[in-house]
Coordinates of C-alpha atoms in Angstrom, one line a residue:
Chain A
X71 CA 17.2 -60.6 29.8
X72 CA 19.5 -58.2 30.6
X73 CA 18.3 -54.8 29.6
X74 CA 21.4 -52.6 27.3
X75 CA 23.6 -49.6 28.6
X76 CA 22.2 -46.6 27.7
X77 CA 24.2 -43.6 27.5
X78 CA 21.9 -40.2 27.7
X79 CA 23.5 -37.1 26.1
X80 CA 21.3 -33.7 26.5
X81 CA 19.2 -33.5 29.4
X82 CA 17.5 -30.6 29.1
X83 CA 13.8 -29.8 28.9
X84 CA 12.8 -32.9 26.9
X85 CA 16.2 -35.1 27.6
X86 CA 15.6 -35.0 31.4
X87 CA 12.2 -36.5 31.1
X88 CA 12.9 -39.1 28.7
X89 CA 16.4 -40.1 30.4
X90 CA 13.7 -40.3 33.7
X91 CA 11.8 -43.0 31.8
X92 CA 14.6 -44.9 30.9
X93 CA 16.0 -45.2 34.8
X94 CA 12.4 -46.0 35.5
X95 CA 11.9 -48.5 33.0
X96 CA 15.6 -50.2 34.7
X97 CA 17.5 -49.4 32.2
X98 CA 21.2 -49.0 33.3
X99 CA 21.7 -45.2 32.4
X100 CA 25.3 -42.9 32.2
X101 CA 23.7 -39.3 31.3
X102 CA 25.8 -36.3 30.3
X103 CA 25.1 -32.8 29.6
X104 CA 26.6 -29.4 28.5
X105 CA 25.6 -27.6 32.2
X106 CA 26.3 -30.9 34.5
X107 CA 23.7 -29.6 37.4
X108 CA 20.7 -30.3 35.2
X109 CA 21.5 -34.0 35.0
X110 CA 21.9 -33.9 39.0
X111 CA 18.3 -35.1 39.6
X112 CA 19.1 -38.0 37.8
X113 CA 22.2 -38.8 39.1
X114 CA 20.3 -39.0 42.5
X115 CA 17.8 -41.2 41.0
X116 CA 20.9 -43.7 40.3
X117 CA 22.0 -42.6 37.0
X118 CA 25.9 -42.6 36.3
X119 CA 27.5 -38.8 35.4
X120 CA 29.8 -38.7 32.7
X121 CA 32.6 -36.0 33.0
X122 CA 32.4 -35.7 28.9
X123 CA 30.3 -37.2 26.4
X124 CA 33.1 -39.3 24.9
X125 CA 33.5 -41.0 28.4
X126 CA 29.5 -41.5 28.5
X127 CA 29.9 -43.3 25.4
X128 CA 32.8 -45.6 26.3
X129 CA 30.5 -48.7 27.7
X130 CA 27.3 -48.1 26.4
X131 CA 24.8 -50.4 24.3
X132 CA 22.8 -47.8 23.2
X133 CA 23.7 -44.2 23.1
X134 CA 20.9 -41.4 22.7
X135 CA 21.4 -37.8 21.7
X136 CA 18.3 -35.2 22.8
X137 CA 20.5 -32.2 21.6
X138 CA 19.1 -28.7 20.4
X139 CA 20.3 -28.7 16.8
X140 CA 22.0 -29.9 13.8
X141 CA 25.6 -28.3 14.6
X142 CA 25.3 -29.3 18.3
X143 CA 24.3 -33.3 17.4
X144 CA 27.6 -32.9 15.1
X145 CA 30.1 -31.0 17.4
X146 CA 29.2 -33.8 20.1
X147 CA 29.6 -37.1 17.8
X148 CA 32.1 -35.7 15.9
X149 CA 34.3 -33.4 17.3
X150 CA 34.0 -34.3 21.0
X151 CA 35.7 -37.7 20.6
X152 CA 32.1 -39.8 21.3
X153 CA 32.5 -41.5 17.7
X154 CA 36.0 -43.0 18.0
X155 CA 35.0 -44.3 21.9
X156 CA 31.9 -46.4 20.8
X157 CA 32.1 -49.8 21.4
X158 CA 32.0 -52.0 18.2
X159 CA 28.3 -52.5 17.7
X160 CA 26.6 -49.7 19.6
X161 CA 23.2 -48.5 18.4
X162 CA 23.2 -44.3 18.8
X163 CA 19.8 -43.2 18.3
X164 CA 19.9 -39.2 17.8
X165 CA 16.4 -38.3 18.9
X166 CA 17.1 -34.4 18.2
X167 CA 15.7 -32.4 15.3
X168 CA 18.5 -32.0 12.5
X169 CA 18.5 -31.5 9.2
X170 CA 17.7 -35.0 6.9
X171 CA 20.8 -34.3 5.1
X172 CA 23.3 -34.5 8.3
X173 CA 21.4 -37.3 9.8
X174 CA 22.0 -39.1 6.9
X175 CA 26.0 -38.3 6.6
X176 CA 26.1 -39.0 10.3
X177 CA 24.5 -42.8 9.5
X178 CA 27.2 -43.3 7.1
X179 CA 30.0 -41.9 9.8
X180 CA 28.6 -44.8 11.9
X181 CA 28.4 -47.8 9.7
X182 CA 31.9 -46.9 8.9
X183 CA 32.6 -47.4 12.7
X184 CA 30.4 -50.3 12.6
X185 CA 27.7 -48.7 15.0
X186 CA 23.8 -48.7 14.1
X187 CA 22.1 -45.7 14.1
X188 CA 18.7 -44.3 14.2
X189 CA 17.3 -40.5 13.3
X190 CA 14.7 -40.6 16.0
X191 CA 13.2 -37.0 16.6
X192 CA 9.7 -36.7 18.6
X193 CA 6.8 -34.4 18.5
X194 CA 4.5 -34.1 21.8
X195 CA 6.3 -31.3 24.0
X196 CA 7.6 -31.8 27.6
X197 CA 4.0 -33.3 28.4
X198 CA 4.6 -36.2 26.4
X199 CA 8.0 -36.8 27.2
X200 CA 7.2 -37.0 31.0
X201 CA 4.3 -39.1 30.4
X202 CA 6.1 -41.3 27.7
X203 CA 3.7 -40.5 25.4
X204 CA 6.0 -38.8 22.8
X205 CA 5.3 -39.9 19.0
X206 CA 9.1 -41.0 17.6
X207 CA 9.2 -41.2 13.9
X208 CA 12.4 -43.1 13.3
X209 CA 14.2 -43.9 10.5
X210 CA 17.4 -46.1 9.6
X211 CA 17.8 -49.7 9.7
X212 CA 14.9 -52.6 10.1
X213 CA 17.4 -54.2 12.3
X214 CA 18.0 -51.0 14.3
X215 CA 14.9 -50.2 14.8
X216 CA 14.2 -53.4 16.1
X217 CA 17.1 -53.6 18.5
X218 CA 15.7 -50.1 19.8
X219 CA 11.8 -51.2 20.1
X220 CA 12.5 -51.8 24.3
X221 CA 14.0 -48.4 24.4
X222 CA 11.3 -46.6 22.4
X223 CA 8.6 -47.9 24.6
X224 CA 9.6 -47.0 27.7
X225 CA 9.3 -43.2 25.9
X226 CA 6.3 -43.6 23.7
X227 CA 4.6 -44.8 20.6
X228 CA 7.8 -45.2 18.1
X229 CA 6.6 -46.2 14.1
X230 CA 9.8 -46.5 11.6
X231 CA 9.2 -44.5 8.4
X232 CA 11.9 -45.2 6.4
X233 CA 15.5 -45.3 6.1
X234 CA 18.4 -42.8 7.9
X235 CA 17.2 -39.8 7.6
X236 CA 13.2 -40.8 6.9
X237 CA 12.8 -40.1 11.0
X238 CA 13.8 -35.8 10.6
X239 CA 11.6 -36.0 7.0
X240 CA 8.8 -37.2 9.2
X241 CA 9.7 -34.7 12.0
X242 CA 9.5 -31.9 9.4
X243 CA 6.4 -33.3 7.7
X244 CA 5.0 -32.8 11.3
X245 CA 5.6 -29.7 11.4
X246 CA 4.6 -28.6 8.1
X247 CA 0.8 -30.0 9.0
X248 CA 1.2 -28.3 12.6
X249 CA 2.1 -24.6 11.5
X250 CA -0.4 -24.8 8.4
X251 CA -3.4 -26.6 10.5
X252 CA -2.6 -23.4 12.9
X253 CA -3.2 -21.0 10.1
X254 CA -6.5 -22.4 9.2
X255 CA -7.4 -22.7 12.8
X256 CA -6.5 -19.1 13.3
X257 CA -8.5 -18.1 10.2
X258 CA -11.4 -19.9 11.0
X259 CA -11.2 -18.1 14.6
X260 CA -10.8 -14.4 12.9
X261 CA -14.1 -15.1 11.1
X262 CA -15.8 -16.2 13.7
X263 CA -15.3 -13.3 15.4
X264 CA -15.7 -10.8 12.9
X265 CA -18.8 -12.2 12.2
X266 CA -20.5 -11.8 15.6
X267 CA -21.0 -16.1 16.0
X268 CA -19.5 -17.4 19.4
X269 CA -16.3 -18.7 18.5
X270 CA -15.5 -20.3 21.9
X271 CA -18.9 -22.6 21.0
X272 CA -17.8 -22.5 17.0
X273 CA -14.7 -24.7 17.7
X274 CA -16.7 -26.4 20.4
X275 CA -19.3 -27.9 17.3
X276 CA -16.0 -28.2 14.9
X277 CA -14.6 -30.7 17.3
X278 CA -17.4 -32.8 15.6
X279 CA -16.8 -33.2 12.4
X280 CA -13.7 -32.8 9.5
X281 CA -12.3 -30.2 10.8
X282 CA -11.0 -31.7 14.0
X283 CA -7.8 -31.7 15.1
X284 CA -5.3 -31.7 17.8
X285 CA -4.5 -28.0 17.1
X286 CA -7.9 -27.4 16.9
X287 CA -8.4 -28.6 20.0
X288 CA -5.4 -27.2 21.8
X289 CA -4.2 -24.0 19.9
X290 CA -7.7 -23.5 19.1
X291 CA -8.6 -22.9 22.9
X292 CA -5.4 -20.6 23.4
X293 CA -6.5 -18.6 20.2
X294 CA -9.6 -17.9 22.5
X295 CA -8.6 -17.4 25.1
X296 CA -5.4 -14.9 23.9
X297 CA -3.2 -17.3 26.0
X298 CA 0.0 -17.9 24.0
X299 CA 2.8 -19.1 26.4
X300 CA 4.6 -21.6 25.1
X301 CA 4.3 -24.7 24.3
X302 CA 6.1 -24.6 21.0
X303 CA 7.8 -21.3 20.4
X304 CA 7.4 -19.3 17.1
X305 CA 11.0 -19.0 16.5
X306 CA 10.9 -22.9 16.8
X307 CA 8.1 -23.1 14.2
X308 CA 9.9 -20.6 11.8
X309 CA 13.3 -22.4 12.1
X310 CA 11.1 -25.5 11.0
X311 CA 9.4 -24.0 8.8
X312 CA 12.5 -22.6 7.1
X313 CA 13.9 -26.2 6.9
X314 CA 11.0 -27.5 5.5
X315 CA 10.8 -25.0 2.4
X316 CA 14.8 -25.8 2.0
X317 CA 14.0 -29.4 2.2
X318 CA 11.6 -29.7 -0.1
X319 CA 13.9 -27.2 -2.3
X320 CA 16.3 -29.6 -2.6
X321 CA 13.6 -32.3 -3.3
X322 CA 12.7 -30.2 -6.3
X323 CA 9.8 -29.3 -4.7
X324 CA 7.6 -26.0 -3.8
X325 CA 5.0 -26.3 -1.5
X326 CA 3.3 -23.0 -1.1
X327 CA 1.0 -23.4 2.1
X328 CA 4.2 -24.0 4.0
X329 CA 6.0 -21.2 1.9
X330 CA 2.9 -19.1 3.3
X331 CA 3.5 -20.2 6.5
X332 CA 6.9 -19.4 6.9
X333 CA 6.0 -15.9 5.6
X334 CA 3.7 -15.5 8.4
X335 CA 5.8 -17.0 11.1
X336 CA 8.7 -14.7 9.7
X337 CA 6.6 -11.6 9.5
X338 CA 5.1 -12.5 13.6
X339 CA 9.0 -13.5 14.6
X340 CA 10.1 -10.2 13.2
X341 CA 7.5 -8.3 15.1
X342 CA 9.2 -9.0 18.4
X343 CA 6.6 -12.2 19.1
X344 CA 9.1 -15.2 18.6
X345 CA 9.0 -16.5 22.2
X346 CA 5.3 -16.6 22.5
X347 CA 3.6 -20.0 21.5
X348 CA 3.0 -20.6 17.7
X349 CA -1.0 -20.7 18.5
X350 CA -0.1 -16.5 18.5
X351 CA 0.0 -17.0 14.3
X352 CA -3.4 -15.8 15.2
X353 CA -1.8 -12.6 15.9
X354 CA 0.1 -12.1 13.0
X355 CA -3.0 -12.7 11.0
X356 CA -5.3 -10.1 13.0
X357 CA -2.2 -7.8 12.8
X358 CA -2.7 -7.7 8.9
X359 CA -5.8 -7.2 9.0
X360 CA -5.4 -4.3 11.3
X361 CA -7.1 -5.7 14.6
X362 CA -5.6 -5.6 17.8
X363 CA -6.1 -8.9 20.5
Chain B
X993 CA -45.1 -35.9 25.1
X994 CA -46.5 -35.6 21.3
X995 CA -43.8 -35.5 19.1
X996 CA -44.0 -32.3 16.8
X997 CA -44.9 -32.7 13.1
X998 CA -42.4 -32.3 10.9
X999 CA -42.0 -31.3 7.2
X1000 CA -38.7 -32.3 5.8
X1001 CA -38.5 -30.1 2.6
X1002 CA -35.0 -32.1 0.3
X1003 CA -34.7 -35.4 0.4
X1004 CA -31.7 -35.9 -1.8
X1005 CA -28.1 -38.0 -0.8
X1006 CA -28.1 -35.9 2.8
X1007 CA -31.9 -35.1 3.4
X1008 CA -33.1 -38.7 2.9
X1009 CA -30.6 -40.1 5.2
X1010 CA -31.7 -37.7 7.8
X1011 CA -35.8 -37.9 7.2
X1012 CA -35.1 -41.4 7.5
X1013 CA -33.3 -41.5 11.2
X1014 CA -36.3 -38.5 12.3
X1015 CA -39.4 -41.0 11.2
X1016 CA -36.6 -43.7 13.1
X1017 CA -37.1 -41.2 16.1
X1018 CA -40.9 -41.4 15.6
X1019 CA -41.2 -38.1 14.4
X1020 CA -44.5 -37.5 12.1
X1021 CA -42.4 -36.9 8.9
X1022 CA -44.6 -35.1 5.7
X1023 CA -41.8 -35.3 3.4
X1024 CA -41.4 -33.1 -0.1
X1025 CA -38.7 -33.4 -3.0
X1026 CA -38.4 -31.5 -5.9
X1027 CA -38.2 -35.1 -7.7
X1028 CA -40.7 -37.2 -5.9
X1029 CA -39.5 -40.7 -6.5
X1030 CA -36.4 -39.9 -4.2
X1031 CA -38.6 -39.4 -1.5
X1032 CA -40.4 -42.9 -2.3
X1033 CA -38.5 -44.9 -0.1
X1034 CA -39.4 -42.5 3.0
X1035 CA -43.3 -42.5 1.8
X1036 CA -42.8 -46.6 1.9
X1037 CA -41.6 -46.2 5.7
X1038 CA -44.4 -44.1 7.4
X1039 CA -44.2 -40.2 5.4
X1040 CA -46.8 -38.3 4.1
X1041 CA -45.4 -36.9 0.8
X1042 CA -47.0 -33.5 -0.1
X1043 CA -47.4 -32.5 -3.5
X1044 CA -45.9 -29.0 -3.2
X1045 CA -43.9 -27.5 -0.1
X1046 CA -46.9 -25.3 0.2
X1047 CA -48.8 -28.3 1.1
X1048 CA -46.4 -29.8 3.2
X1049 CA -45.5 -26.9 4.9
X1050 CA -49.0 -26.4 6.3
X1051 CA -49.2 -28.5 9.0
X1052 CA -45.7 -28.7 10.5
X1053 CA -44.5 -27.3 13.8
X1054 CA -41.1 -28.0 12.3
X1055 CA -40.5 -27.4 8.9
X1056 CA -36.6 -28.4 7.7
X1057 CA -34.9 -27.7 4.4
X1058 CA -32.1 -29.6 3.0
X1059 CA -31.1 -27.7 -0.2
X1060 CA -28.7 -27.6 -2.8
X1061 CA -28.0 -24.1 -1.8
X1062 CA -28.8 -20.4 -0.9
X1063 CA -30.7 -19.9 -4.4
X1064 CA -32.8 -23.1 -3.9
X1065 CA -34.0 -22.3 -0.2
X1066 CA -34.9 -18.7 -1.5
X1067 CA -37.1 -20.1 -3.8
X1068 CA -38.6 -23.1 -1.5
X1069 CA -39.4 -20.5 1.1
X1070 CA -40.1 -17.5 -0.4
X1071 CA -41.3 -18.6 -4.2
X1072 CA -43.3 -21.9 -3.9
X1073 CA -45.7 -20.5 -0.9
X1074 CA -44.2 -22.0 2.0
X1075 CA -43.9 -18.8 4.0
X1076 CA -47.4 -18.2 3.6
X1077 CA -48.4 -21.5 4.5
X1078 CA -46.8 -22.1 7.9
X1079 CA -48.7 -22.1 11.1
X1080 CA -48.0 -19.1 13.5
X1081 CA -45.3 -20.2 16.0
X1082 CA -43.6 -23.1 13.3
X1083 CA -39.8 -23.6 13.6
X1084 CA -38.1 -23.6 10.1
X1085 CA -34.5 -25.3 10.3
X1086 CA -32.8 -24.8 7.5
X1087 CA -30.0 -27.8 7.3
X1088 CA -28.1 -26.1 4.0
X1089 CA -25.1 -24.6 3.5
X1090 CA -26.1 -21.3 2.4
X1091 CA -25.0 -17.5 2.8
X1092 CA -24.4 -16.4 5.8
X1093 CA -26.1 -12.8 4.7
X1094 CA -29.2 -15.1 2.9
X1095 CA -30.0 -17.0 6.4
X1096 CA -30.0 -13.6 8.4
X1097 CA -32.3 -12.5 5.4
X1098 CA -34.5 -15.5 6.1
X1099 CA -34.7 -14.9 9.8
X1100 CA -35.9 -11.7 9.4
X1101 CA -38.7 -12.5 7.3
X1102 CA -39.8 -15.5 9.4
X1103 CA -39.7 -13.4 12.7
X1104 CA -42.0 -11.1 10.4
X1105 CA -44.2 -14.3 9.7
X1106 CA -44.1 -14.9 13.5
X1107 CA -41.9 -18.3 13.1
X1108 CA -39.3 -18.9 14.6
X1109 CA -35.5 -19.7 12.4
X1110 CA -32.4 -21.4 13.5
X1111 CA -30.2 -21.6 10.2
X1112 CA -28.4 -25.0 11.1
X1113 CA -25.8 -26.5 8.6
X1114 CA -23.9 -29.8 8.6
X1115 CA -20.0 -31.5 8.5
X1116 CA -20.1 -35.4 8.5
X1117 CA -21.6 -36.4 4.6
X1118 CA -23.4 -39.1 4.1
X1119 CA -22.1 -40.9 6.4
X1120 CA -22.8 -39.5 9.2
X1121 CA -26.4 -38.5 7.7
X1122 CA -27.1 -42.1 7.9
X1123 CA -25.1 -43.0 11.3
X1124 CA -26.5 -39.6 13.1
X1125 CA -23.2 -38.5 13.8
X1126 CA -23.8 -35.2 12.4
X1127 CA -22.0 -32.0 13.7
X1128 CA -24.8 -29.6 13.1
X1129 CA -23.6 -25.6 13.6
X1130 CA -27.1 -23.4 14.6
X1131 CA -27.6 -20.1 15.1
X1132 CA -30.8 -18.5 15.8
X1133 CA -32.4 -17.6 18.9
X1134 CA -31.7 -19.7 22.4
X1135 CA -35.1 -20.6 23.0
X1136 CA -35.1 -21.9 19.1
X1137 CA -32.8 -23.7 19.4
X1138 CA -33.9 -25.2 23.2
X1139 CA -37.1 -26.4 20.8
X1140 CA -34.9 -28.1 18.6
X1141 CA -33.2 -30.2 20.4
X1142 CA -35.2 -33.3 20.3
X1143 CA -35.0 -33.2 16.8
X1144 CA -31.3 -32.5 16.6
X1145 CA -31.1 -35.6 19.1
X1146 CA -32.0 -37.9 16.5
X1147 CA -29.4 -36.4 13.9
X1148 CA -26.0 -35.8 15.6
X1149 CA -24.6 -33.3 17.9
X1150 CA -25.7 -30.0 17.7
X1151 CA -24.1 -26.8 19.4
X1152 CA -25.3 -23.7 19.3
X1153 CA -22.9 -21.1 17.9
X1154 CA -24.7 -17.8 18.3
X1155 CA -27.3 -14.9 16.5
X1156 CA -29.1 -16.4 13.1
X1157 CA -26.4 -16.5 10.7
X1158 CA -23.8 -17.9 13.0
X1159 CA -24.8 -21.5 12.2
X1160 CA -23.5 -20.6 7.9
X1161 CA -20.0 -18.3 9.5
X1162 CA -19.2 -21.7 11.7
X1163 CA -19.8 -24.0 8.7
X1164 CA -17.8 -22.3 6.6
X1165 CA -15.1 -22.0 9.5
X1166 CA -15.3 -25.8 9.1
X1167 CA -15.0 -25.4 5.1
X1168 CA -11.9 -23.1 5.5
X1169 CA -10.2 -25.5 8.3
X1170 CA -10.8 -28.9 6.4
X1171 CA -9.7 -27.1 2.3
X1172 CA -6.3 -25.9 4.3
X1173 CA -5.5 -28.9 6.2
X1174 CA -5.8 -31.1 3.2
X1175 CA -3.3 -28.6 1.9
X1176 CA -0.8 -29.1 4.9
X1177 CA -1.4 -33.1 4.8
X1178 CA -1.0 -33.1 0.6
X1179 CA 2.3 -31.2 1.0
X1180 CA 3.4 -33.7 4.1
X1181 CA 2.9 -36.6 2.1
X1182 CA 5.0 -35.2 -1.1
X1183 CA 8.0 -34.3 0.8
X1184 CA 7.9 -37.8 2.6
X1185 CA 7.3 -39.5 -1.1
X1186 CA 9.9 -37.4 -3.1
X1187 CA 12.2 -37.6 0.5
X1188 CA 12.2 -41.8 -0.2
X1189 CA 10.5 -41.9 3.6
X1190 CA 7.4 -44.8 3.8
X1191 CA 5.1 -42.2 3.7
X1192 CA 2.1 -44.4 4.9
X1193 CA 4.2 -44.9 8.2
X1194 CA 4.8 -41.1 8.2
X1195 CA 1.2 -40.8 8.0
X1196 CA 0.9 -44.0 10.9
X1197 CA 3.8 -41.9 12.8
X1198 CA 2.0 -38.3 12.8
X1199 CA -1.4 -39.7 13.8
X1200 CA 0.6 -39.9 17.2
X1201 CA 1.4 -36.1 18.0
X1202 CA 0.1 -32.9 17.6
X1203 CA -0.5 -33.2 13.8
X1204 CA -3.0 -34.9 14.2
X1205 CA -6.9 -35.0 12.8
X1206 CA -9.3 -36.3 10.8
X1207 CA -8.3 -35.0 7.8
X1208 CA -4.5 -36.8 8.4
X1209 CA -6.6 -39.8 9.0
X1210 CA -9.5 -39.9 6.0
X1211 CA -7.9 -37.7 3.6
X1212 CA -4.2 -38.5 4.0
X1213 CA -4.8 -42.3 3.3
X1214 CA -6.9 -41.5 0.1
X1215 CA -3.8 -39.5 -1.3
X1216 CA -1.5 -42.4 -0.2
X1217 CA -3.7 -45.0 -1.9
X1218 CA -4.7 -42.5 -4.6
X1219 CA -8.4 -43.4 -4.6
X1220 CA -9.9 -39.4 -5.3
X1221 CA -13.4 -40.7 -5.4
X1222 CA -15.4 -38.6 -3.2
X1223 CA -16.6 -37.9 -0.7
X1224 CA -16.5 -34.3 -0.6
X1225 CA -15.9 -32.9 -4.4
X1226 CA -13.6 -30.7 -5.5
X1227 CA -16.3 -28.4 -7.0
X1228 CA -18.0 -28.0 -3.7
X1229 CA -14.4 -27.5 -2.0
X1230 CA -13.9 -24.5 -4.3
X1231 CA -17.8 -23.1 -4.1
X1232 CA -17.1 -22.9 -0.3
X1233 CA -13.2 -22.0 -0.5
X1234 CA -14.3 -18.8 -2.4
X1235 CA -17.6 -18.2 -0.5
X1236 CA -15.4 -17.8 2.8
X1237 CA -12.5 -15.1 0.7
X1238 CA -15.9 -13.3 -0.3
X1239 CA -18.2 -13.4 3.3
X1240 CA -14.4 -12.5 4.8
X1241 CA -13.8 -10.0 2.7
X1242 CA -17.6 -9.0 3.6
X1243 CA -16.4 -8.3 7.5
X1244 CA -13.2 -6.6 6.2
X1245 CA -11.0 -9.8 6.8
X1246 CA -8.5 -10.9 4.0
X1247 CA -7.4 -14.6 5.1
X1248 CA -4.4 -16.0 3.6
X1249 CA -4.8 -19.1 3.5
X1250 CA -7.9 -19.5 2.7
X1251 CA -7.1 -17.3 -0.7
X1252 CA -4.1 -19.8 -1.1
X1253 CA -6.4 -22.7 -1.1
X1254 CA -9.1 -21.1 -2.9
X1255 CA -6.3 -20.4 -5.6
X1256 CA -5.2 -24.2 -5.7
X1257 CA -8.6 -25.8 -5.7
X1258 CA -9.5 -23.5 -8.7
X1259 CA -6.6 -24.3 -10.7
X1260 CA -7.5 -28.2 -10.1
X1261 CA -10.9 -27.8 -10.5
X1262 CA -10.1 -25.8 -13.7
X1263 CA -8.0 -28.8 -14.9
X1264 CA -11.4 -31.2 -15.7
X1265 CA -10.6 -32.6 -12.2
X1266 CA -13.6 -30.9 -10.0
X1267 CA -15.7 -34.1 -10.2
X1268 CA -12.7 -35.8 -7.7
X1269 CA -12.3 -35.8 -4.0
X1270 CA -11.3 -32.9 -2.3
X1271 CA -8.1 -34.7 -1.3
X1272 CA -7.5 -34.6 -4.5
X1273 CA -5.3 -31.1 -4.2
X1274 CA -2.7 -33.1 -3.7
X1275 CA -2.7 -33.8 -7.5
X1276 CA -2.6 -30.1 -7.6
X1277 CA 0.3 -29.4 -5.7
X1278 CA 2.1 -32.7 -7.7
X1279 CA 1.3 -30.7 -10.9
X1280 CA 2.3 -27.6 -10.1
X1281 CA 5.8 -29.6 -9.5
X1282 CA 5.4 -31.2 -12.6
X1283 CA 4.8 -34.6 -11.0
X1284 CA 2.5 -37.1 -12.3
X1285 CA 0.5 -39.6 -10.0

């Protein structure tokens, strides 16, 4: 079988990874990006460098997009001339974070160029995309998805949930239950604390039972141990947690932890805090209540 | 090595369960319930059944309560004659899910009694009463809780969490972490519903990444499949929702989401709906959008 062209557009902190994967897997792989010298250590691994992203595009299979938002996923299909160089068939897979709405009107942009696409966004940091253990909640096509199953595994554990558009919902649903599950994990932290118990051995017997969770386990620990490098960036989690309110606005619906949440992350963000890890919600919460770290 | 004696003072859904996998364990089990036919089935197995927990408090060198709550232990220890009955050096474990203020209270009359206290609460349910997958939470003493061991062994995995007291603060940590995070995975699965995503592959998706836990897993496929039948009830949810705004409030803490799900699980709970799982919020949050089921 010979394995598709991919075309890689974005290599930066996760793209570079994840285009990594795809040369290691044998895919053949054309990478572009904005500052060219990031995608140099690929280019010495054997991939091809596009000059531009519409020249990436020109012969490849399957183009992916790992780009930092919503406007810069549009300005590179649309305006940069990638959309009208696609050959006839080609899947794109946009594996950014972008609004529902615009991955949506991009699907449509694509079928009317008779390209597949896929809204593909992941959740599992730089660690996952290195060890290609990135959960990719996809959504478009049955057919898509299943011309993109060989791509997906080679970057981690892909589930489709629904059509164009369904992959960002998830992405945002994600991220709803992370900066929530961080506020309870925060409060449950503050009490333990206040109250005299040991907190480190507190989330140590929580690890047993209901309350377990990957943020307990991980943002837990940096809640401890007042460690809150990122990781996920607060300004990150606010922007998400922004979207998410909107989202579900224009869904008709209110959904007031994550209204609470984006309070807090606003409130923390505002403070001067938005580059440390989202774990520091912890902070914001002490801060009300007039403790210090 | 003799096994200790033990008195196991509650053998209703939890306590019976957990007498059961002790006299397993080859403990000598004397076994009291305020309803004596529930303990039947323990007495048929190898248990002495005491008349009174005056009587069966007597002999133990552990004694072990598993009551309904802080009202019911007060008056088991303190009313019916227990405190007066127990040999000098006995270990009372108290397995409920009491007051944090109430077990320090305990402790200090024990000590006075020259017994030793560990006040050691539980996440898992029935299920894990029966399986011995507890988490049980203890504080008390070190060298309490080094005593206990053995008979935590038999019951699930016990960590101990600091001073007497400690043991109620980190259960109700667990309380305030698992009330929220059902929040967090209620609103998830609305925005994926009302979105037109598959929500039970958003569900399937997230179980991959950082959003992540138990309550995603258990509680998120009840609200998918609509089955509220508990489990943990909404009642309870509330009882301990509000207990952890008050003990917070108690140490000068004011925890917002915890006061956000309190709020919620009142307003379902006042609804006729407090006899439902604890998942069940997400009917809440539906309501308050003016969605039906």
């Amino acid at each position: 079988m010979t394995r598709p062209r991919i075309a890689f557009l974005g290599t930066g902190i996760m793209g570079a990874p994840m285009a990594g994967r795809l040369l290691d897997a044998g895919f053949p792989l054309t990478v572009w990006n904005r500052t060219a010298d990031k995608a140099q250590p690929l280019v010495e691994r054997g991939a091809s460098l596009a000059a531009d992203p519409a020249m990436a595009a020109q012969d490849a299979d399957v183009l992916i997009t790992m780009l930092a938002d919503g406007p810069t996923v549009d300005a590179v299909l649309l305006e940069s001339g990638v959309i009208g160089a696609l050959m006839p068939g080609c899947l794109v897979i946009d594996m950014s974070s972008i609004p529902p709405a615009l991955a949506k009107a991009h699907a449509e942009r694509l079928a009317g160029q008779h390209a597949g696409y896929l809204d593909a966004p992941v959740s599992g940091g730089e660690v996952g995309a290195k060890a290609g253990t990135l959960a990719i909640m996809a959504g478009g096509k049955a057919e898509d998805f299943a011309r993109a199953e060989g791509v997906f595994a080679a970057l981690g554990k892909a589930v489709h949930v629904g059509p164009a558009g369904s992959g960002q919902i998830a992405k945002l649903c994600n991220q709803a239950i992370v900066g929530i599950t961080i506020g309870a994990v925060a409060e449950a932290v503050l009490l333990a604390e206040a109250a005299g118990a040991d907190a480190a051995a507190v989330r140590q017997a929580l690890m047993g039972g209901f309350a377990d969770s990957r943020i307990l386990q991980v943002h837990g620990q940096r809640m401890l141990d007042r460690t809150f490098v990122p990781g996920g960036k607060v300004s990150t989690q606010l922007k998400d947690m922004a979207t998410i309110v909107q989202v579900a606005e224009e869904f008709g619906l209110r959904l007031p932890f994550s209204a609470l949440g984006r309070d807090l992350f606003r409130d923390l963000d505002s403070r001067g805090e938005g580059g440390r890890d989202h774990s520091a919600l912890y902070l914001e919460i002490a801060h009300r209540n007039g403790r210090g770290t």
